[in-house]
Coordinates of C-alpha atoms in Angstrom, one line a residue:
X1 CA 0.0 0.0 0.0
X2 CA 1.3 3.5 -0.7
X3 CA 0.5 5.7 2.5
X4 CA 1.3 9.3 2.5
X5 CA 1.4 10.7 6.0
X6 CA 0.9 14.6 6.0
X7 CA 1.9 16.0 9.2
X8 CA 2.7 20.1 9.1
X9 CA 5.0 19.7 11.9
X10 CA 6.7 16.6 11.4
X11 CA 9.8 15.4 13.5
X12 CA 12.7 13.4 13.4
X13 CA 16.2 12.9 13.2
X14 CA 17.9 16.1 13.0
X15 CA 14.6 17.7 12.2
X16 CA 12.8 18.1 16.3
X17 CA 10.6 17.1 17.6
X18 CA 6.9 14.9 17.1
X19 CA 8.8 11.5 16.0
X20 CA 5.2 10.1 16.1
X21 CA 4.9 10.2 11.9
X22 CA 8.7 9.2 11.6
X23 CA 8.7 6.2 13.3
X24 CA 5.1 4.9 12.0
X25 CA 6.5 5.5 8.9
X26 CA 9.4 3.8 9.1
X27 CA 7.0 0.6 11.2
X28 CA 5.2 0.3 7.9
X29 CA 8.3 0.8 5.5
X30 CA 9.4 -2.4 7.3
X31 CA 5.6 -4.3 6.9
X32 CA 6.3 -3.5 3.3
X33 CA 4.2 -0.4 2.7
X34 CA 5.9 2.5 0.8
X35 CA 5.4 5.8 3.2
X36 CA 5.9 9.4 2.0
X37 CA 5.7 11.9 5.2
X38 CA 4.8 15.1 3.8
X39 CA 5.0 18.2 6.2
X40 CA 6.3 21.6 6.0
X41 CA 9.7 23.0 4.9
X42 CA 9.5 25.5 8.0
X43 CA 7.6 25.4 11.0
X44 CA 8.9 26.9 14.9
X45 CA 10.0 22.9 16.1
X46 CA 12.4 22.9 13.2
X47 CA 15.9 22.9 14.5
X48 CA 16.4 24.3 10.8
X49 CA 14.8 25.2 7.7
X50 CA 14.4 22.5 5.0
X51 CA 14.9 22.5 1.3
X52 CA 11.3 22.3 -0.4
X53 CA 10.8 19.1 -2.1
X54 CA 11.8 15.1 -1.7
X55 CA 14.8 14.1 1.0
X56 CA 15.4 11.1 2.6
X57 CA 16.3 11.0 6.0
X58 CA 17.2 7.7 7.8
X59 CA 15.3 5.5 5.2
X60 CA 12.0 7.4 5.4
X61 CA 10.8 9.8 2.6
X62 CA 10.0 13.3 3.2
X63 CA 8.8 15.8 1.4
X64 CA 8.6 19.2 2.8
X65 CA 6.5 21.8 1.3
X66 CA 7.1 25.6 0.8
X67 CA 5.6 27.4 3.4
X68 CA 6.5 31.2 4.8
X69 CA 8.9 31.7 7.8
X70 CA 7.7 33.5 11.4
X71 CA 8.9 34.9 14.0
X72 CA 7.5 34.5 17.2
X73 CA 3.8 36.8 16.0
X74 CA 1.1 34.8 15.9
X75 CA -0.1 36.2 13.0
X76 CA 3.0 34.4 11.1
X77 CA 2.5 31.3 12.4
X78 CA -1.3 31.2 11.2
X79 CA -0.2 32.5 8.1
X80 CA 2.2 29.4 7.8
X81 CA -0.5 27.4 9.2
X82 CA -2.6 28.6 6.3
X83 CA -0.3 28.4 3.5
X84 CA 0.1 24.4 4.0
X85 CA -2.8 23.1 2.5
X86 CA -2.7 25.0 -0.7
X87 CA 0.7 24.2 -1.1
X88 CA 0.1 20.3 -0.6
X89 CA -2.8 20.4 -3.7
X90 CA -0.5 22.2 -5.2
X91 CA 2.8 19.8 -4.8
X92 CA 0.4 16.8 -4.8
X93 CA 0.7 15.6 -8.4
X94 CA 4.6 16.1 -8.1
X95 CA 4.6 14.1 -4.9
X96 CA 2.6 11.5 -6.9
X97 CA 4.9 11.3 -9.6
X98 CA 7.8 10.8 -7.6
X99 CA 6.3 8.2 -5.0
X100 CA 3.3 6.8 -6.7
X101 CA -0.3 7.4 -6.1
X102 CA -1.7 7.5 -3.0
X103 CA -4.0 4.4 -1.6
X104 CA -4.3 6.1 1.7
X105 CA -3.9 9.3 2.8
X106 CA -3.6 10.2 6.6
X107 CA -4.0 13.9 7.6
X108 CA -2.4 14.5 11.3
X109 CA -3.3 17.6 13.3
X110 CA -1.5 19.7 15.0
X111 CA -4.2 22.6 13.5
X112 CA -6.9 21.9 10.8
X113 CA -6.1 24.5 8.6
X114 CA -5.0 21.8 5.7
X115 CA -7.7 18.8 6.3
X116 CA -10.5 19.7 3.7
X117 CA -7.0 20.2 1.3
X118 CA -5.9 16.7 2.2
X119 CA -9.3 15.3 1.9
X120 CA -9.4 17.0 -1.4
X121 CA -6.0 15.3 -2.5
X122 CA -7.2 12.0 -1.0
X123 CA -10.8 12.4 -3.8
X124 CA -8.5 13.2 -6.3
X125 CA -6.6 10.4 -6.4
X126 CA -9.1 8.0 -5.5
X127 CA -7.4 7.1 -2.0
X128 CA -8.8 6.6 1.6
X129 CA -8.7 9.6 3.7
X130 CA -8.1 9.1 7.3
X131 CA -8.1 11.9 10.0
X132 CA -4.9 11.5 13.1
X133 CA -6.2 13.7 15.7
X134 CA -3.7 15.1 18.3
X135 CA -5.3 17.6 20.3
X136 CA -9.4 18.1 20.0
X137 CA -9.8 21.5 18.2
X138 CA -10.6 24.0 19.3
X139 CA -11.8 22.8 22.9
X140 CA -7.8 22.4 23.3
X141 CA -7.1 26.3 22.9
X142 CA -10.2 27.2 25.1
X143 CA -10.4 24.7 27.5
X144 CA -6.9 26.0 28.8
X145 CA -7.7 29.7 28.6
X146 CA -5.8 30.5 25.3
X147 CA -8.6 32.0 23.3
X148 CA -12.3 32.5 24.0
X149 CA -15.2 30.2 22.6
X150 CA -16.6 33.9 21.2
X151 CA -13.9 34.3 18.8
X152 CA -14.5 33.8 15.4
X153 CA -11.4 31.9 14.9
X154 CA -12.7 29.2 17.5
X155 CA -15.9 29.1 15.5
X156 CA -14.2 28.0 12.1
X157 CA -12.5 26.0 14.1
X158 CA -15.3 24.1 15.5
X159 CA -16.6 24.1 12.1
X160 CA -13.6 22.5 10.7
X161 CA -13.3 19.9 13.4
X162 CA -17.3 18.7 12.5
X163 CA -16.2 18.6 8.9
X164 CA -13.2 16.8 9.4
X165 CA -15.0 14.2 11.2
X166 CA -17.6 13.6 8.6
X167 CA -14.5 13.9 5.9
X168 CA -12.9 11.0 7.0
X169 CA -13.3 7.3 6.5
X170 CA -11.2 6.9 10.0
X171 CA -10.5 9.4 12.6
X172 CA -7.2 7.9 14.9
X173 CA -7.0 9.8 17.9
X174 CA -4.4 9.6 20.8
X175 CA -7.0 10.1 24.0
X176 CA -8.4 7.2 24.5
X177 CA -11.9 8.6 26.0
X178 CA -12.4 11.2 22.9
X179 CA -14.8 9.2 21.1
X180 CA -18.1 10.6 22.6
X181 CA -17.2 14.1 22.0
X182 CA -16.1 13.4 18.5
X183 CA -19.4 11.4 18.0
X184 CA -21.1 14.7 19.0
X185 CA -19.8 16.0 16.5
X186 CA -20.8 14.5 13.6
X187 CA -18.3 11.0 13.8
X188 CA -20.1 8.0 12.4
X189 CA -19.9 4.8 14.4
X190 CA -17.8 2.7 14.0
X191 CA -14.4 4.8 12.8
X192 CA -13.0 6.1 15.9
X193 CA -9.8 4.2 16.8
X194 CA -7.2 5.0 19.8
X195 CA -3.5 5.1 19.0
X196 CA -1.6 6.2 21.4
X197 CA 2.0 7.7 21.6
X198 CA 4.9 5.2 22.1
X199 CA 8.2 4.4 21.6
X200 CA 10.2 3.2 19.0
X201 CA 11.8 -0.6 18.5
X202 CA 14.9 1.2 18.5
X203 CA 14.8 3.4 21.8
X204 CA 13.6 0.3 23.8
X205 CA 16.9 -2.1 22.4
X206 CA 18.7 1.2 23.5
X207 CA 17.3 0.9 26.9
X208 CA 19.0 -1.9 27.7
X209 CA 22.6 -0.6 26.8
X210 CA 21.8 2.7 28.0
X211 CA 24.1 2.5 31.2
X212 CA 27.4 3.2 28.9
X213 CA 25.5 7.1 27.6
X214 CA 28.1 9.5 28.8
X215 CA 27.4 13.7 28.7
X216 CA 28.2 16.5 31.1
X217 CA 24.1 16.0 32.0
X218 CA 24.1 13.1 32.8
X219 CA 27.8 13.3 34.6
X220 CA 25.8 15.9 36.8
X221 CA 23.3 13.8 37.9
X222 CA 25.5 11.1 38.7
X223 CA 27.7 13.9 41.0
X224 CA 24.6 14.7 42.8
X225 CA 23.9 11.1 43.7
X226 CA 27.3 10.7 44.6
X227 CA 27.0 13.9 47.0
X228 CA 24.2 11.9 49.0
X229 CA 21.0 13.5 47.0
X230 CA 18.0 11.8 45.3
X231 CA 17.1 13.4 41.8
X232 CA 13.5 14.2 40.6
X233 CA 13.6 15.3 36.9
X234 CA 11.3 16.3 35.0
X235 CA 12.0 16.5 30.7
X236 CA 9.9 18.2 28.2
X237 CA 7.5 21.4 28.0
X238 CA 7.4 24.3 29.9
X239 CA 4.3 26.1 28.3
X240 CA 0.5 26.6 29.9
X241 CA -0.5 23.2 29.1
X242 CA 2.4 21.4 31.3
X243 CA 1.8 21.9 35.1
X244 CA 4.9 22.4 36.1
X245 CA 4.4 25.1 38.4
X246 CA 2.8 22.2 40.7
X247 CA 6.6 20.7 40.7
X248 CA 7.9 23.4 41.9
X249 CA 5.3 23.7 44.3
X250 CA 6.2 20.2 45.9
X251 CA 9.9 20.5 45.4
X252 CA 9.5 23.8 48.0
X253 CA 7.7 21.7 50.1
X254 CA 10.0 19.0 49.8
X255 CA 13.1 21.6 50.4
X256 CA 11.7 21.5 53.9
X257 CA 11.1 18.3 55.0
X258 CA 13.8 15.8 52.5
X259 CA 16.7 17.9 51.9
X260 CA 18.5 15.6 50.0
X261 CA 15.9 15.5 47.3
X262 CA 17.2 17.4 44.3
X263 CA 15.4 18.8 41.6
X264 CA 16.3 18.8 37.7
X265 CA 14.4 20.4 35.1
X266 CA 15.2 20.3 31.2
X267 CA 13.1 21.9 28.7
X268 CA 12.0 24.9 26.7
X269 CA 8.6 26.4 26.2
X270 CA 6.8 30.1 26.9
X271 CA 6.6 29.6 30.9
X272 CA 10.2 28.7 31.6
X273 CA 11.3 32.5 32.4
X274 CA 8.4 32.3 34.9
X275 CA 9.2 29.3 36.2
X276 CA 12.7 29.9 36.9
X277 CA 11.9 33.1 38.3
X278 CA 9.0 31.5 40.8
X279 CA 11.9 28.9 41.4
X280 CA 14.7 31.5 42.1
X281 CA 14.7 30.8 46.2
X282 CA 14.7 27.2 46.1
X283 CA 17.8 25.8 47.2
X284 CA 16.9 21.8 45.4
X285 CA 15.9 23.3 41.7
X286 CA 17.8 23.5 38.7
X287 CA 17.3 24.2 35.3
X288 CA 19.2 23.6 31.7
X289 CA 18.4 23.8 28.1
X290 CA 16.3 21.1 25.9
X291 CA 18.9 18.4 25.0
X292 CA 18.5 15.6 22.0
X293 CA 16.5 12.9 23.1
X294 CA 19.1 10.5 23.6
X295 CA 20.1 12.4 26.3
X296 CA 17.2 13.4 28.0
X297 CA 17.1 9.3 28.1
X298 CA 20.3 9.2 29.6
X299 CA 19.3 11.6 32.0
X300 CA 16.4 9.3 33.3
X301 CA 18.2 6.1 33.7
X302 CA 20.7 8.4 35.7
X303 CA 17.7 9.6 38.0
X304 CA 15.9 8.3 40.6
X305 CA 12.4 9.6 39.6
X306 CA 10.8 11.2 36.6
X307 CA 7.6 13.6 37.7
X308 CA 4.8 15.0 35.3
X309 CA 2.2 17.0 36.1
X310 CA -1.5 18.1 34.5
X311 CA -3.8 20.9 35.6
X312 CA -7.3 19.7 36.7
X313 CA -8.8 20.5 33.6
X314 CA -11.7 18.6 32.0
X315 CA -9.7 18.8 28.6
X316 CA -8.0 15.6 30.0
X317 CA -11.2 13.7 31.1
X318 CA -10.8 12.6 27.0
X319 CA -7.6 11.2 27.6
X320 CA -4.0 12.2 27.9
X321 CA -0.6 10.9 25.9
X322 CA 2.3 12.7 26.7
X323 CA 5.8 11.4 24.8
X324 CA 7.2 12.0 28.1
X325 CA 5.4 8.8 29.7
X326 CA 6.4 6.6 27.5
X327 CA 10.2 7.5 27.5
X328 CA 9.7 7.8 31.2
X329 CA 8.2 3.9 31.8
X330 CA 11.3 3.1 29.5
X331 CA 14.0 4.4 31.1
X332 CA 13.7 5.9 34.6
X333 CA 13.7 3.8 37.4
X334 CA 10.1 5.5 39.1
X335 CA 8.2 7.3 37.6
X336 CA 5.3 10.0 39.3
X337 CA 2.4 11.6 37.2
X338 CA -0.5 14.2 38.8
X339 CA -3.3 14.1 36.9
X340 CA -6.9 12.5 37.4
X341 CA -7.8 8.9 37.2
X342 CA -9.4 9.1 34.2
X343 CA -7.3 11.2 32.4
X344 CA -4.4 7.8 32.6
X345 CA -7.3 6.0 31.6
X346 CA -5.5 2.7 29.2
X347 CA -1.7 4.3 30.6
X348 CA -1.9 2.7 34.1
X349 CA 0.4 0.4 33.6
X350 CA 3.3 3.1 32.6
X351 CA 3.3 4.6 35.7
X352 CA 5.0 4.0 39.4
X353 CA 2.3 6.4 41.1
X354 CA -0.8 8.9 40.7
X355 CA -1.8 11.6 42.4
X356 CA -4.3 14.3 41.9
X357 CA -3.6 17.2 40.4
X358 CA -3.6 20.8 41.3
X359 CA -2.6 19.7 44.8
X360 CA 1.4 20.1 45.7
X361 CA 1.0 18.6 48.8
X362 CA 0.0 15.1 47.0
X363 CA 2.6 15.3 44.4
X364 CA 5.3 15.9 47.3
X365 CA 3.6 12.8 49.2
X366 CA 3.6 10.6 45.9
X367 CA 7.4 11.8 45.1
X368 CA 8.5 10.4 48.9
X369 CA 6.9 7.1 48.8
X370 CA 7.7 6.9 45.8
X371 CA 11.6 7.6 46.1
X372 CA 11.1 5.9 49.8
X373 CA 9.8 2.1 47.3
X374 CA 12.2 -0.5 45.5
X375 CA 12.8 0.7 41.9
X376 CA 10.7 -0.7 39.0
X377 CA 12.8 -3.3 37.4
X378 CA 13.8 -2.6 34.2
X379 CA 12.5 -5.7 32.9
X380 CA 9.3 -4.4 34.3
X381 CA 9.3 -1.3 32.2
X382 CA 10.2 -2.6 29.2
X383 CA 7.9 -5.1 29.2
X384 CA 5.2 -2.3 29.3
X385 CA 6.7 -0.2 27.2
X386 CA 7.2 -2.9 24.6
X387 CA 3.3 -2.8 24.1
X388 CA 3.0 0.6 23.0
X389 CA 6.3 -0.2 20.7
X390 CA 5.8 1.6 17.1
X391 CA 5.9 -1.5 15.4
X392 CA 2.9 -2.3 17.2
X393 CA 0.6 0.7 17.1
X394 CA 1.5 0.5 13.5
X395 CA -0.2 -3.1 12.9
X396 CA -3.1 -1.6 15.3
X397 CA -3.3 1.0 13.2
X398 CA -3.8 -0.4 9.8
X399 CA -5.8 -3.2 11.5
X400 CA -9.6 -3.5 10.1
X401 CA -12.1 -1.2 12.5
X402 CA -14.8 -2.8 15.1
X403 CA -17.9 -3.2 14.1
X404 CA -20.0 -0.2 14.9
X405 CA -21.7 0.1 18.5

């Protein structure tokens, strides 16, 4: 079967993150599917611009489409956002000449400016047209206080996401309770299917050799162990939608009561100014830049607990699927996530410990007992993290659908 995956933002190696379309890609390559991942030649997650046009990278096809740079406006990045669905119907027949015609074309989204483009492409070429949804637009953006239901924006937006759902002969979505709100919506039975985020075959064989990963991050961690002191760390976002003001709640708690408890926090996002500000007086808090991934694994096998945090937000009563949970169950030895129960709803088993969220004083109690209980062996995690391996979400998600309710 020839798939093209059209992702705006697509990762990868040297390329940023979302991995998500780069390792299903390469999953089916290697069922013997031939994959194109089409996405845009600029976008802010690139570590650099692209060429427009076909490149290979690591075995998997690409081919990045001329869209305008941005700075930080927003008004740039929606005209970007804009831009990429005329310029796939545009590319399209070129992409089809150089790869072959689509059968099956998978539209995943970050925003939903380009679906009724991809749809488009999908009737032209007689293909299947299936929707990946990331995020549930627009109840994401007002949900968490970005932009207000009023705003015309949200209203195309909400138009968009009904037409979307109507468009497509499967919707894949990562939340694994999303399917009565999409049903709502305008979602026939029977085509709703939950794909989670994983981890690739590759990370979890790299799991097991991970003890020899040497770098100045993870020589600091080991130092701080060495000096007596029990790390926390915590790896990815630091925007409005990560809670990781509630870390730094329970580390200051912690400060108090388990000095040797140490703090490390990695990542970028708009809040981390804030955050190292609000963190500025505690003595058990550090911060450094984003690192590759590799690292950041390193890092966790180093620790002695990864934490996560969610707001209480009913956003999440559809579901949650963080990358950071899966490369957490893989390498760290514990792992602590706030959030509510049903939010980890189908994820249970990825996690040391739960608490609810909002609350520092349960996070800091969850990060004791947790740090105060045996390690998860590693056998342990990579048996669970083995069944949300790329290779097998892939299968799932070719798989023929349920019948309808």
């Amino acid at each position: 079967m020839n798939i093209w995956l059209v992702h705006p933002f697509a990762g990868g190696p040297g390329l940023g993150r979302h991995y998500r379309p780069f390792w299903l890609a390469d999953a089916w390559g290697k069922m013997g599917h031939r994959v194109v991942v089409v996405s845009a030649a600029f976008h802010h997650l690139h570590r650099q611009p692209r060429v427009p046009g076909p490149q290979r990278i690591n075995d998997i096809d690409f081919w990045f489409l001329d869209t305008p740079r941005y700075g930080s406006g927003s008004l740039g990045r929606l005209r970007n956002n804009l831009s990429f669905g005329p310029a796939f119907g545009s590319a399209a027949s070129a992409i089809a000449a150089r790869f072959g015609k689509p059968d099956l074309i998978i539209a995943s989204s970050p925003h939903l400016f380009f679906i009724s483009a991809a749809h488009q492409v999908a009737r032209r070429f007689d293909a299947r047209f299936w929707l990946e949804v990331r995020d549930l637009w627009p109840e994401s953006i007002i949900a968490l206080g970005m932009t207000p239901a009023w705003h015309p924006l949200m209203k195309v937006l909400g138009w968009k996401e009904r037409s979307a759902y109507r468009a497509a002969d499967r919707v894949i979505c990562l939340l694994a309770g999303a399917e009565p709100h999409m049903r709502a919506r305008g979602l026939p039975a029977g085509r709703f299917l939950w794909i989670p985020n994983g981890v690739s075959d590759g990370e979890i064989q790299s799991a097991l050799t991970i003890d020899n990963l040497r770098h100045p991050l993870t020589d600091r961690i080991n130092l701080l162990k060495q000096q007596g002191r029990r790390v926390v760390l915590y790896a990815g976002g630091m925007g409005p939608p990560n809670a990781v003001e509630a870390v730094l709640d329970a580390a200051a708690i912690l400060g108090k009561s388990n000095s040797e408890i140490r703090f490390v926090m990695i990542g970028s996002g708009t809040s981390r100014a804030a955050l190292e500000q609000r963190a500025v007086a505690l003595g058990n808090v550090e911060f450094h830049d984003e690192v590759d991934r590799s690292v950041v694994h390193g890092m966790l096998h180093a620790s002695d607990c990864a934490v996560v945090a969610f707001h209480k937000n009913a956003l999440y009563y559809h579901g949650i699927s963080p990358n950071k949970l899966f490369d957490y169950c893989l390498f760290a030895p514990r792992s602590v996530i706030a959030c509510e129960e049903r939010a980890l709803a189908g994820l249970e088993d990825l996690v040391t410990a739960r608490c609810a969220p909002d609350d520092a004083d349960a996070l800091a109690a969850s990060l004791r007992a947790a740090l105060d209980g045996p390690a998860r062996p590693r056998g342990d995690r990579v048996a669970a993290a083995q069944r949300y391996s790329y290779s097998t979400l892939a299968a799932q998600y070719l798989a023929e659908p349920r019948d309808p309710a």
